[in-house]
Short mmCIF file of C-alpha atoms in Angstrom, two decimals:
data_model
loop_
_atom_site.label_atom_id
_atom_site.label_comp_id
_atom_site.label_asym_id
_atom_site.label_seq_id
_atom_site.Cartn_x
_atom_site.Cartn_y
_atom_site.Cartn_z
CA MET X 1 -10.05 -12.76 18.01
CA GLY X 2 -13.44 -12.15 16.38
CA SER X 3 -14.66 -8.63 15.70
CA ASP X 4 -17.19 -7.01 18.01
CA GLU X 5 -19.85 -6.75 15.34
CA ASP X 6 -19.66 -10.46 14.44
CA ASP X 7 -20.46 -11.68 17.95
CA THR X 8 -24.12 -12.64 17.99
CA ARG X 9 -24.51 -13.21 21.73
CA PRO X 10 -24.88 -10.32 24.20
CA LEU X 11 -21.56 -9.16 25.56
CA ILE X 12 -21.56 -8.29 29.24
CA ALA X 13 -19.23 -5.76 30.78
CA GLU X 14 -17.39 -8.35 32.82
CA GLU X 15 -16.06 -10.10 29.69
CA ARG X 16 -12.67 -8.50 29.32
CA GLU X 17 -9.99 -8.58 26.67
CA PRO X 18 -6.53 -9.44 27.98
CA LEU X 19 -4.20 -6.50 27.53
CA LEU X 20 -6.18 -3.31 27.98
CA ASP X 21 -8.40 -4.51 30.82
CA SER X 22 -5.38 -5.59 32.83
CA GLN X 23 -4.21 -2.01 32.89
CA GLU X 24 -6.31 -0.69 35.73
CA ASN X 25 -4.24 2.44 36.33
CA GLU X 26 -6.04 5.56 35.21
CA ILE X 27 -4.21 8.66 34.11
CA THR X 28 -6.01 11.74 35.43
CA SER X 29 -9.08 12.02 37.63
CA LEU X 30 -11.71 14.69 38.05
CA SER X 31 -11.27 16.91 41.04
CA SER X 32 -14.44 15.73 42.78
CA VAL X 33 -13.81 12.81 45.08
CA GLY X 34 -15.71 9.70 44.05
CA GLN X 35 -16.41 10.91 40.51
CA PRO X 36 -15.49 8.68 37.56
CA ARG X 37 -12.22 9.51 35.91
CA VAL X 38 -12.20 11.01 32.44
CA TRP X 39 -8.81 9.74 31.26
CA THR X 40 -8.34 5.99 31.60
CA ALA X 41 -5.50 3.78 30.42
CA ASN X 42 -7.81 2.10 27.90
CA LEU X 43 -8.89 5.44 26.43
CA VAL X 44 -5.32 6.77 26.21
CA ILE X 45 -4.06 3.61 24.48
CA ALA X 46 -6.98 3.57 22.03
CA ILE X 47 -6.36 7.22 21.12
CA SER X 48 -2.61 6.65 20.74
CA VAL X 49 -3.17 3.66 18.47
CA ALA X 50 -5.43 5.70 16.18
CA ILE X 51 -3.26 8.82 15.94
CA ILE X 52 0.14 7.09 15.77
CA GLY X 53 -1.00 4.58 13.17
CA GLY X 54 -2.99 7.19 11.24
CA SER X 55 -2.23 10.85 11.97
CA LEU X 56 1.54 10.43 12.51
CA GLN X 57 1.66 8.33 9.36
CA PHE X 58 0.04 11.11 7.32
CA GLY X 59 2.31 13.77 8.81
CA PHE X 60 5.50 11.82 8.06
CA GLN X 61 4.42 11.15 4.47
CA THR X 62 3.68 14.87 4.06
CA GLY X 63 7.13 15.94 5.26
CA CYS X 64 9.27 13.12 3.88
CA MET X 65 9.80 14.61 0.39
CA ALA X 66 10.96 18.08 1.48
CA ASN X 67 14.68 17.30 1.77
CA THR X 68 14.96 14.05 -0.18
CA GLN X 69 14.41 15.17 -3.78
CA ASP X 70 18.13 15.55 -4.55
CA ILE X 71 19.13 12.18 -3.10
CA LEU X 72 16.26 10.44 -4.90
CA ASN X 73 17.27 11.97 -8.21
CA ASN X 74 21.05 11.76 -7.93
CA THR X 75 21.60 8.66 -5.78
CA ALA X 76 18.53 6.45 -5.87
CA PHE X 77 17.55 6.89 -9.52
CA LYS X 78 20.91 8.02 -10.98
CA GLY X 79 19.66 11.32 -12.41
CA HIS X 80 16.90 9.72 -14.48
CA VAL X 81 14.06 11.64 -12.82
CA SER X 82 12.55 14.46 -14.88
CA ASP X 83 10.91 17.50 -13.31
CA LEU X 84 7.51 16.09 -14.24
CA GLU X 85 8.27 12.73 -12.62
CA MET X 86 9.50 14.42 -9.44
CA SER X 87 6.36 16.56 -9.37
CA LEU X 88 4.26 13.41 -9.73
CA MET X 89 6.16 11.69 -6.90
CA ILE X 90 5.44 14.66 -4.65
CA SER X 91 1.81 14.80 -5.80
CA GLY X 92 1.35 11.02 -5.42
CA LEU X 93 0.40 11.45 -1.75
CA PRO X 94 -2.59 13.80 -2.31
CA ILE X 95 -3.63 11.85 -5.44
CA GLY X 96 -3.90 8.62 -3.44
CA GLY X 97 -5.22 10.51 -0.43
CA LEU X 98 -8.12 11.91 -2.44
CA PHE X 99 -9.44 8.44 -3.29
CA GLY X 100 -8.77 7.09 0.19
CA GLY X 101 -10.49 10.06 1.81
CA LEU X 102 -13.61 9.68 -0.36
CA LEU X 103 -13.89 5.99 0.54
CA ALA X 104 -13.00 6.29 4.25
CA GLY X 105 -16.46 6.95 5.62
CA LEU X 106 -18.14 4.36 3.43
CA ILE X 107 -15.74 1.62 4.53
CA ALA X 108 -15.87 2.70 8.19
CA ASP X 109 -19.67 2.64 8.14
CA LYS X 110 -19.74 -0.79 6.51
CA ILE X 111 -17.17 -2.74 8.52
CA GLY X 112 -16.54 -0.51 11.54
CA ARG X 113 -13.91 2.07 12.50
CA LYS X 114 -11.62 -0.50 14.11
CA LYS X 115 -11.55 -3.02 11.26
CA CYS X 116 -11.19 -0.20 8.73
CA MET X 117 -8.05 1.08 10.50
CA LEU X 118 -6.64 -2.45 10.70
CA LEU X 119 -7.12 -3.20 6.98
CA ASN X 120 -5.80 0.25 6.09
CA ASN X 121 -2.32 -0.90 7.07
CA ILE X 122 -2.24 -3.12 3.95
CA PRO X 123 -1.86 -0.28 1.40
CA ILE X 124 0.41 1.64 3.78
CA LEU X 125 2.80 -1.28 4.30
CA LEU X 126 2.73 -2.25 0.63
CA GLY X 127 3.46 1.33 -0.39
CA THR X 128 6.22 1.56 2.22
CA VAL X 129 7.91 -1.54 0.78
CA LEU X 130 7.76 -0.18 -2.78
CA MET X 131 9.15 3.22 -1.74
CA SER X 132 11.92 1.88 0.47
CA VAL X 133 13.09 -0.68 -2.08
CA GLY X 134 12.88 1.97 -4.79
CA LEU X 135 13.71 -0.19 -7.82
CA ASN X 136 12.96 2.78 -10.09
CA GLU X 137 11.04 6.05 -10.10
CA HIS X 138 7.86 4.40 -11.39
CA ILE X 139 7.76 1.81 -8.60
CA PHE X 140 8.43 4.61 -6.11
CA LEU X 141 5.49 6.60 -7.51
CA ILE X 142 3.16 3.60 -7.16
CA GLY X 143 4.28 3.21 -3.55
CA ARG X 144 3.69 6.90 -2.93
CA ILE X 145 0.14 6.68 -4.28
CA LEU X 146 -0.59 3.57 -2.18
CA THR X 147 0.62 5.24 1.01
CA GLY X 148 -1.40 8.30 0.03
CA PHE X 149 -4.50 6.11 -0.29
CA GLY X 150 -3.87 4.76 3.21
CA CYS X 151 -3.29 8.25 4.59
CA GLY X 152 -6.55 9.39 3.01
CA ILE X 153 -8.47 6.68 4.83
CA ALA X 154 -6.57 7.42 8.05
CA THR X 155 -7.43 11.14 7.96
CA GLY X 156 -11.09 10.21 7.65
CA VAL X 157 -11.32 7.41 10.21
CA ALA X 158 -8.80 8.36 12.95
CA PRO X 159 -10.46 11.67 13.99
CA MET X 160 -13.89 10.01 13.73
CA TYR X 161 -12.84 7.14 15.99
CA ILE X 162 -11.14 9.23 18.68
CA SER X 163 -14.10 11.62 18.77
CA GLU X 164 -16.60 8.78 19.17
CA ILE X 165 -14.72 7.10 22.03
CA SER X 166 -14.07 10.32 24.01
CA PRO X 167 -16.24 11.91 26.72
CA VAL X 168 -17.86 15.21 25.73
CA SER X 169 -15.83 17.15 28.31
CA ILE X 170 -12.49 16.37 26.60
CA LYS X 171 -13.50 16.01 22.95
CA GLY X 172 -11.71 19.25 22.09
CA ALA X 173 -8.37 18.20 23.55
CA VAL X 174 -8.65 14.72 22.08
CA GLY X 175 -9.63 16.09 18.68
CA VAL X 176 -6.57 18.36 18.53
CA SER X 177 -4.33 15.35 19.21
CA HIS X 178 -5.00 14.29 15.59
CA GLN X 179 -3.59 17.55 14.21
CA PHE X 180 -0.78 17.57 16.77
CA MET X 181 0.39 14.15 15.64
CA ILE X 182 0.21 15.28 11.99
CA THR X 183 2.47 18.26 12.72
CA PHE X 184 4.81 16.06 14.77
CA GLY X 185 4.98 13.61 11.87
CA ILE X 186 5.86 16.43 9.46
CA LEU X 187 8.63 17.60 11.79
CA LEU X 188 9.87 14.01 12.16
CA GLY X 189 10.01 13.72 8.37
CA PHE X 190 12.04 16.94 8.22
CA ALA X 191 14.38 15.95 11.08
CA MET X 192 15.16 12.48 9.74
CA SER X 193 15.98 13.85 6.29
CA VAL X 194 18.45 16.63 7.13
CA LYS X 195 21.69 16.51 5.13
CA GLN X 196 23.67 15.02 8.00
CA ALA X 197 21.22 12.13 8.27
CA LEU X 198 20.92 11.58 4.52
CA ASN X 199 24.73 11.37 4.29
CA TRP X 200 25.01 9.02 7.27
CA PHE X 201 25.52 6.03 4.97
CA SER X 202 24.88 5.46 1.29
CA ASN X 203 21.71 3.39 1.67
CA TYR X 204 20.17 5.48 4.45
CA TRP X 205 17.35 6.59 2.16
CA HIS X 206 16.08 2.98 2.07
CA VAL X 207 15.82 2.98 5.87
CA TYR X 208 14.26 6.44 5.87
CA PHE X 209 11.39 5.49 3.57
CA ALA X 210 10.87 2.24 5.52
CA PHE X 211 10.19 4.16 8.75
CA PRO X 212 6.36 4.27 8.27
CA ALA X 213 6.30 0.51 8.90
CA LEU X 214 6.91 1.19 12.63
CA PRO X 215 3.67 3.10 13.37
CA ALA X 216 1.80 0.63 11.13
CA PHE X 217 3.02 -2.35 13.20
CA TYR X 218 2.26 -0.45 16.43
CA GLN X 219 -1.35 -0.14 15.28
CA LEU X 220 -1.55 -3.73 14.03
CA ILE X 221 -0.39 -5.09 17.39
CA LEU X 222 -2.50 -2.96 19.76
CA LEU X 223 -5.65 -2.08 17.81
CA PRO X 224 -7.20 -5.59 18.06
CA LEU X 225 -7.15 -5.11 21.85
CA CYS X 226 -9.00 -1.77 21.71
CA PRO X 227 -12.80 -1.48 21.76
CA GLU X 228 -14.82 -0.65 18.67
CA SER X 229 -16.50 2.76 18.49
CA PRO X 230 -19.58 2.65 20.78
CA ASN X 231 -21.38 5.01 18.39
CA TRP X 232 -20.87 2.67 15.45
CA LEU X 233 -21.98 -0.34 17.48
CA TYR X 234 -25.16 1.39 18.60
CA TYR X 235 -26.23 3.41 15.56
CA ASN X 236 -24.88 1.28 12.70
CA LYS X 237 -25.14 -2.25 14.11
CA GLU X 238 -27.97 -1.55 16.60
CA ARG X 239 -26.11 -3.47 19.30
CA GLU X 240 -26.81 -1.63 22.53
CA ASP X 241 -25.16 -4.42 24.54
CA LEU X 242 -21.87 -4.17 22.64
CA ALA X 243 -21.91 -0.36 22.83
CA ARG X 244 -22.44 -0.53 26.59
CA ALA X 245 -19.58 -3.04 26.99
CA ALA X 246 -17.23 -0.90 24.86
CA LEU X 247 -18.02 2.21 26.91
CA THR X 248 -17.56 0.29 30.17
CA LYS X 249 -14.09 -0.72 29.01
CA LEU X 250 -13.21 2.83 27.96
CA ARG X 251 -14.62 4.59 31.05
CA LYS X 252 -13.80 1.94 33.69
CA SER X 253 -17.24 2.72 35.10
CA ARG X 254 -20.48 0.87 34.34
CA SER X 255 -22.60 3.77 35.62
CA VAL X 256 -20.91 6.29 33.30
CA ALA X 257 -21.27 3.87 30.40
CA ASP X 258 -24.98 3.49 31.18
CA GLU X 259 -25.42 7.27 31.20
CA GLU X 260 -23.76 7.63 27.79
CA VAL X 261 -25.81 4.80 26.27
CA ASP X 262 -28.97 6.37 27.71
CA ALA X 263 -27.97 9.64 26.01
CA MET X 264 -27.65 7.77 22.70
CA ILE X 265 -31.09 6.26 23.18
CA ARG X 266 -32.59 9.70 23.91
CA GLU X 267 -30.87 11.17 20.85
CA ARG X 268 -32.25 8.45 18.59
CA THR X 269 -35.73 8.72 20.11
CA SER X 270 -35.82 12.51 19.68
CA ALA X 271 -34.66 12.23 16.08
CA SER X 272 -37.09 9.58 14.87
CA SER X 273 -38.87 6.44 15.86
CA GLU X 274 -36.23 4.28 14.21
CA SER X 275 -32.62 4.78 13.18
CA VAL X 276 -32.14 5.17 9.44
CA MET X 277 -28.74 5.71 7.89
CA VAL X 278 -28.56 8.95 5.89
CA SER X 279 -28.06 8.60 2.13
CA TYR X 280 -25.90 10.80 -0.08
CA LYS X 281 -29.11 12.16 -1.63
CA GLU X 282 -30.37 13.31 1.77
CA LEU X 283 -27.08 15.07 2.50
CA PHE X 284 -27.79 17.32 -0.47
CA THR X 285 -31.60 17.56 -0.37
CA ASN X 286 -32.29 17.93 3.37
CA LYS X 287 -31.85 21.61 4.21
CA THR X 288 -30.24 21.08 7.62
CA LEU X 289 -27.94 18.31 6.42
CA ARG X 290 -26.98 20.36 3.37
CA LEU X 291 -25.93 23.37 5.45
CA THR X 292 -24.08 21.07 7.88
CA LEU X 293 -22.23 19.53 4.93
CA VAL X 294 -21.39 22.96 3.49
CA ILE X 295 -19.92 23.96 6.86
CA GLY X 296 -17.80 20.81 6.98
CA LEU X 297 -16.59 21.22 3.39
CA ALA X 298 -15.82 24.91 3.89
CA LEU X 299 -13.77 24.29 7.05
CA GLN X 300 -11.65 21.67 5.28
CA ALA X 301 -11.15 24.00 2.30
CA ALA X 302 -10.27 26.84 4.69
CA GLN X 303 -7.46 24.74 6.14
CA GLN X 304 -5.76 23.82 2.88
CA LEU X 305 -6.51 26.92 0.77
CA SER X 306 -5.14 29.18 3.51
CA GLY X 307 -1.74 28.60 1.89
CA ILE X 308 -0.13 26.76 4.80
CA ASN X 309 1.69 24.38 2.44
CA ALA X 310 2.86 27.36 0.40
CA ILE X 311 4.22 28.96 3.58
CA LEU X 312 5.97 25.76 4.67
CA ASN X 313 7.49 25.31 1.20
CA TYR X 314 8.35 28.97 0.52
CA GLY X 315 9.07 30.01 4.10
CA PRO X 316 12.59 28.53 4.34
CA ASP X 317 13.70 30.56 1.29
CA ILE X 318 12.47 33.77 2.93
CA LEU X 319 14.15 32.87 6.21
CA LYS X 320 17.43 32.25 4.37
CA THR X 321 17.26 35.74 2.83
CA ALA X 322 16.93 37.09 6.37
CA GLY X 323 20.33 35.65 7.24
CA MET X 324 19.50 32.04 8.08
CA LYS X 325 21.79 30.33 5.59
CA ASP X 326 21.02 26.76 6.61
CA GLY X 327 17.86 25.59 4.88
CA ASP X 328 17.54 22.58 7.21
CA THR X 329 17.49 24.91 10.21
CA ALA X 330 14.85 27.09 8.57
CA THR X 331 12.66 24.09 7.78
CA GLY X 332 13.11 22.67 11.28
CA LEU X 333 12.24 26.03 12.87
CA LEU X 334 8.95 26.31 10.99
CA GLY X 335 8.05 22.68 11.71
CA SER X 336 8.89 23.04 15.41
CA ILE X 337 6.74 26.16 15.74
CA ASN X 338 3.83 24.33 14.11
CA VAL X 339 4.15 21.42 16.57
CA LEU X 340 4.56 23.65 19.63
CA MET X 341 1.57 25.86 18.87
CA THR X 342 -0.65 22.88 18.09
CA LEU X 343 0.29 21.47 21.50
CA ILE X 344 -0.52 24.80 23.16
CA SER X 345 -3.92 24.87 21.44
CA ILE X 346 -5.01 21.61 23.13
CA PRO X 347 -6.05 23.15 26.50
CA LEU X 348 -7.47 26.22 24.72
CA MET X 349 -9.89 24.16 22.65
CA ASP X 350 -12.23 23.30 25.54
CA LYS X 351 -11.78 26.68 27.24
CA MET X 352 -12.18 29.25 24.46
CA GLY X 353 -14.25 27.12 22.11
CA ARG X 354 -13.78 25.97 18.52
CA ARG X 355 -15.53 28.85 16.76
CA SER X 356 -13.73 31.55 18.76
CA LEU X 357 -10.30 30.03 18.10
CA MET X 358 -11.09 29.59 14.41
CA LEU X 359 -12.09 33.25 14.05
CA LEU X 360 -9.11 34.48 16.09
CA GLY X 361 -6.67 32.35 14.11
CA GLN X 362 -8.08 33.49 10.75
CA LEU X 363 -8.07 37.17 11.72
CA LEU X 364 -4.44 37.10 12.84
CA MET X 365 -3.45 35.05 9.77
CA ILE X 366 -4.87 37.85 7.62
CA LEU X 367 -2.80 40.43 9.50
CA SER X 368 0.30 38.25 9.05
CA TYR X 369 -0.37 37.98 5.32
CA ILE X 370 -0.77 41.76 5.04
CA GLY X 371 2.65 42.26 6.63
CA LEU X 372 4.26 39.55 4.51
CA ALA X 373 2.72 40.77 1.23
CA ILE X 374 3.69 44.40 1.86
CA ALA X 375 7.24 43.43 2.82
CA GLN X 376 7.55 41.27 -0.31
CA ARG X 377 6.30 44.09 -2.52
CA ILE X 378 8.61 46.72 -1.03
CA HIS X 379 11.60 44.36 -1.24
CA ASP X 380 10.82 43.60 -4.89
CA SER X 381 10.69 47.29 -5.82
CA ASN X 382 13.79 48.28 -3.83
CA PRO X 383 15.86 45.22 -2.90
CA THR X 384 18.97 47.11 -1.77
CA GLY X 385 17.31 50.00 0.05
CA ALA X 386 14.82 47.92 2.05
CA SER X 387 17.13 45.74 4.10
CA TRP X 388 14.52 45.44 6.85
CA THR X 389 11.97 43.58 4.71
CA PRO X 390 13.44 40.07 5.16
CA TYR X 391 13.10 40.43 8.93
CA VAL X 392 9.46 41.49 8.62
CA SER X 393 8.90 38.52 6.31
CA THR X 394 10.49 36.23 8.89
CA THR X 395 8.30 37.56 11.69
CA THR X 396 5.08 37.36 9.69
CA ILE X 397 5.78 33.81 8.50
CA ILE X 398 6.32 32.70 12.10
CA THR X 399 3.18 34.49 13.34
CA PHE X 400 1.17 33.00 10.45
CA ILE X 401 2.18 29.47 11.44
CA ILE X 402 1.38 30.20 15.10
CA PHE X 403 -2.13 31.43 14.32
CA PHE X 404 -2.77 28.66 11.78
CA ALA X 405 -1.89 26.04 14.39
CA ILE X 406 -4.33 27.38 17.00
CA GLY X 407 -7.18 27.81 14.50
CA PRO X 408 -7.58 26.36 10.99
CA GLY X 409 -4.90 23.75 11.57
CA SER X 410 -6.73 21.84 14.30
CA ILE X 411 -10.37 22.83 14.29
CA PRO X 412 -11.73 21.51 10.95
CA TRP X 413 -10.93 17.88 11.84
CA LEU X 414 -12.57 18.31 15.22
CA ILE X 415 -15.74 20.12 14.14
CA VAL X 416 -16.44 17.72 11.26
CA ALA X 417 -16.53 14.86 13.77
CA GLU X 418 -18.89 16.86 16.04
CA ILE X 419 -21.53 18.41 13.76
CA PHE X 420 -22.85 15.27 12.05
CA THR X 421 -25.14 12.69 13.64
CA ALA X 422 -23.90 9.11 13.72
CA GLU X 423 -26.28 8.20 10.88
CA ALA X 424 -24.67 10.81 8.59
CA ARG X 425 -21.13 10.94 9.94
CA GLY X 426 -19.50 8.28 7.75
CA LYS X 427 -20.70 9.56 4.37
CA ALA X 428 -20.36 13.24 5.31
CA SER X 429 -16.83 12.74 6.67
CA SER X 430 -15.82 11.05 3.41
CA LEU X 431 -16.93 14.09 1.42
CA CYS X 432 -15.24 16.52 3.82
CA VAL X 433 -11.96 14.59 3.89
CA GLY X 434 -12.12 14.29 0.10
CA ALA X 435 -12.49 18.07 -0.12
CA ASN X 436 -9.43 18.49 2.09
CA TRP X 437 -7.33 16.29 -0.21
CA ILE X 438 -8.65 18.00 -3.36
CA CYS X 439 -7.63 21.40 -1.96
CA ASN X 440 -4.29 19.94 -0.83
CA LEU X 441 -3.64 18.66 -4.36
CA LEU X 442 -4.77 21.97 -5.86
CA VAL X 443 -2.26 23.94 -3.79
CA VAL X 444 0.56 21.47 -4.56
CA LEU X 445 -0.08 21.63 -8.31
CA THR X 446 -0.69 25.38 -8.65
CA TYR X 447 1.55 27.14 -6.13
CA ASP X 448 4.71 27.36 -8.25
CA LYS X 449 2.84 28.71 -11.26
CA LEU X 450 0.83 31.16 -9.18
CA ASN X 451 3.94 32.40 -7.41
CA LYS X 452 5.76 33.02 -10.69
CA ALA X 453 2.75 34.75 -12.23
CA LEU X 454 1.80 36.93 -9.25
CA GLN X 455 5.12 37.60 -7.53
CA PRO X 456 5.45 39.79 -5.44
CA ASN X 457 1.66 39.82 -4.89
CA THR X 458 1.18 36.09 -4.28
CA PHE X 459 0.24 36.40 -0.65
CA PHE X 460 -2.41 39.04 -1.34
CA LEU X 461 -4.29 36.22 -3.09
CA TYR X 462 -4.03 33.92 -0.06
CA MET X 463 -5.02 36.81 2.20
CA GLY X 464 -8.22 37.22 0.17
CA ILE X 465 -8.98 33.51 0.48
CA VAL X 466 -8.53 33.53 4.26
CA THR X 467 -10.72 36.66 4.48
CA PHE X 468 -13.52 34.89 2.60
CA PHE X 469 -13.43 31.94 4.99
CA LEU X 470 -13.29 34.27 8.01
CA ILE X 471 -16.59 35.81 6.87
CA PHE X 472 -18.06 32.35 6.28
CA THR X 473 -16.99 31.17 9.74
CA PHE X 474 -18.49 34.24 11.40
CA PHE X 475 -21.91 33.79 9.81
CA PHE X 476 -22.32 30.03 9.54
CA VAL X 477 -20.05 27.98 11.84
CA PRO X 478 -21.66 27.17 15.22
CA GLU X 479 -19.87 26.77 18.52
CA THR X 480 -19.64 23.06 19.36
CA LYS X 481 -17.74 23.17 22.66
CA LYS X 482 -19.20 20.65 25.14
CA LYS X 483 -22.45 20.33 23.17
CA GLN X 484 -24.27 17.18 22.19
CA VAL X 485 -24.75 16.65 18.46
CA GLU X 486 -28.55 17.09 18.66
CA GLN X 487 -28.13 20.58 20.16
CA ILE X 488 -25.63 21.51 17.45
CA ASN X 489 -28.00 20.22 14.77
CA ARG X 490 -30.91 22.25 16.19
CA GLU X 491 -28.81 25.41 15.95
CA ILE X 492 -27.83 24.62 12.36
CA GLN X 493 -31.47 23.86 11.51
CA GLU X 494 -32.58 27.22 12.89
CA GLN X 495 -29.86 28.89 10.84
CA ALA X 496 -30.82 27.00 7.68
CA GLU X 497 -34.44 28.17 7.99
CA LYS X 498 -33.30 31.79 7.68
CA PHE X 499 -32.08 31.31 4.12
CA PRO X 500 -34.11 30.65 0.95
CA PRO X 501 -33.51 27.28 -0.78
CA ILE X 502 -31.43 28.96 -3.48
CA VAL X 503 -28.77 29.79 -0.84
CA PHE X 504 -28.66 26.51 1.15
#
């Protein structure tokens, strides 16, 4: 089947691809009788293909090393793995992810979101083979970096694609599905690597590390049947006919598709007389684009530098001191809470708004850190006389994860896809996703050393970081709920004009 962008003749709405267009059943309708339905089978399948093949993949790769270090060292590689090599194997994901994230937008702009996701399965499957075969620790590391590269591209393209194919009224809920599938993938990685599973049979670890092939094949089979991003077809390829046909397939309504294409035409007309793709230079020299980019970069940094990975790594040890002796149970509890609260945040996103949830989540994360840091400090100074401190630590860790999930966990991916125009989205998303992976790698490489140097004051540092980003969010991040990108850009432009060039 040829790609949408390669077809030189106009594509009319009645030309239908076999699988998705045969599924006429729609999932949920608007309450008004006769109104077009928001959720259609085509839209649901397209979203599932993107987040299972991309977001779930990233989540599983993030969680798959938590419980498998001992079996890799003692069983797979016969005790030949040094601490440095194990650290590199853990860090291989963010190392590869950094390069993949920086290239994601460029590739997606050049060949399209759909083809980019399809080709991205090559490094993921190749890395999966190298990790699951596991001839030695060096081959495993190469596989880890390759899967990280694929996950980096996936984290850039999947949220972009699902945002561009979704109606404005449900963009919030759809956007959170990316983070939900990441948290579910992390939990799946934890659950499949508990001691009972790892000891199921001697070669189970081979099967475990081969699991990512399943979501990759799911995407390879169904993605060719999904439509390309209408935004990419219209703004990048200047094919109004293909964009209209893609929207007709997604919405199951020609009239709704026509309205959305007309909105694209109005947006382009109001912006300039002709569509010109934004360059990297313009992202940094144009005042409005520069502030928009700073907002996107800051939100991604706020997610990773909040210390969530430190909490997920250090949290089980604290929970065990509170009486939970089973580390697998502790890890599973934290992962389950993260998944549950991300799921709960989905309906809140389009009701309360992105900015409000971000601020609320950051404020309550700060309060959780205050409780955790104080409890840690009191326990360190009087470990026998302060028997209550482990229980306070347990409570604050759980509340931190809850508030992270409803705020900084979900919102950065969503807002980055909403604040940039189509002409700037690919390049800007690459930089923002790259920033996320850089901060991810920074936390992975520095947490142990920071914890040893600052203990018991480690979480005062993270509290200060979250406080800084709370202030930034309050002053600079706009509300994007149910707004078109041109309205969001006007608000950012007005804000940018208030500051001298030396600031933004």
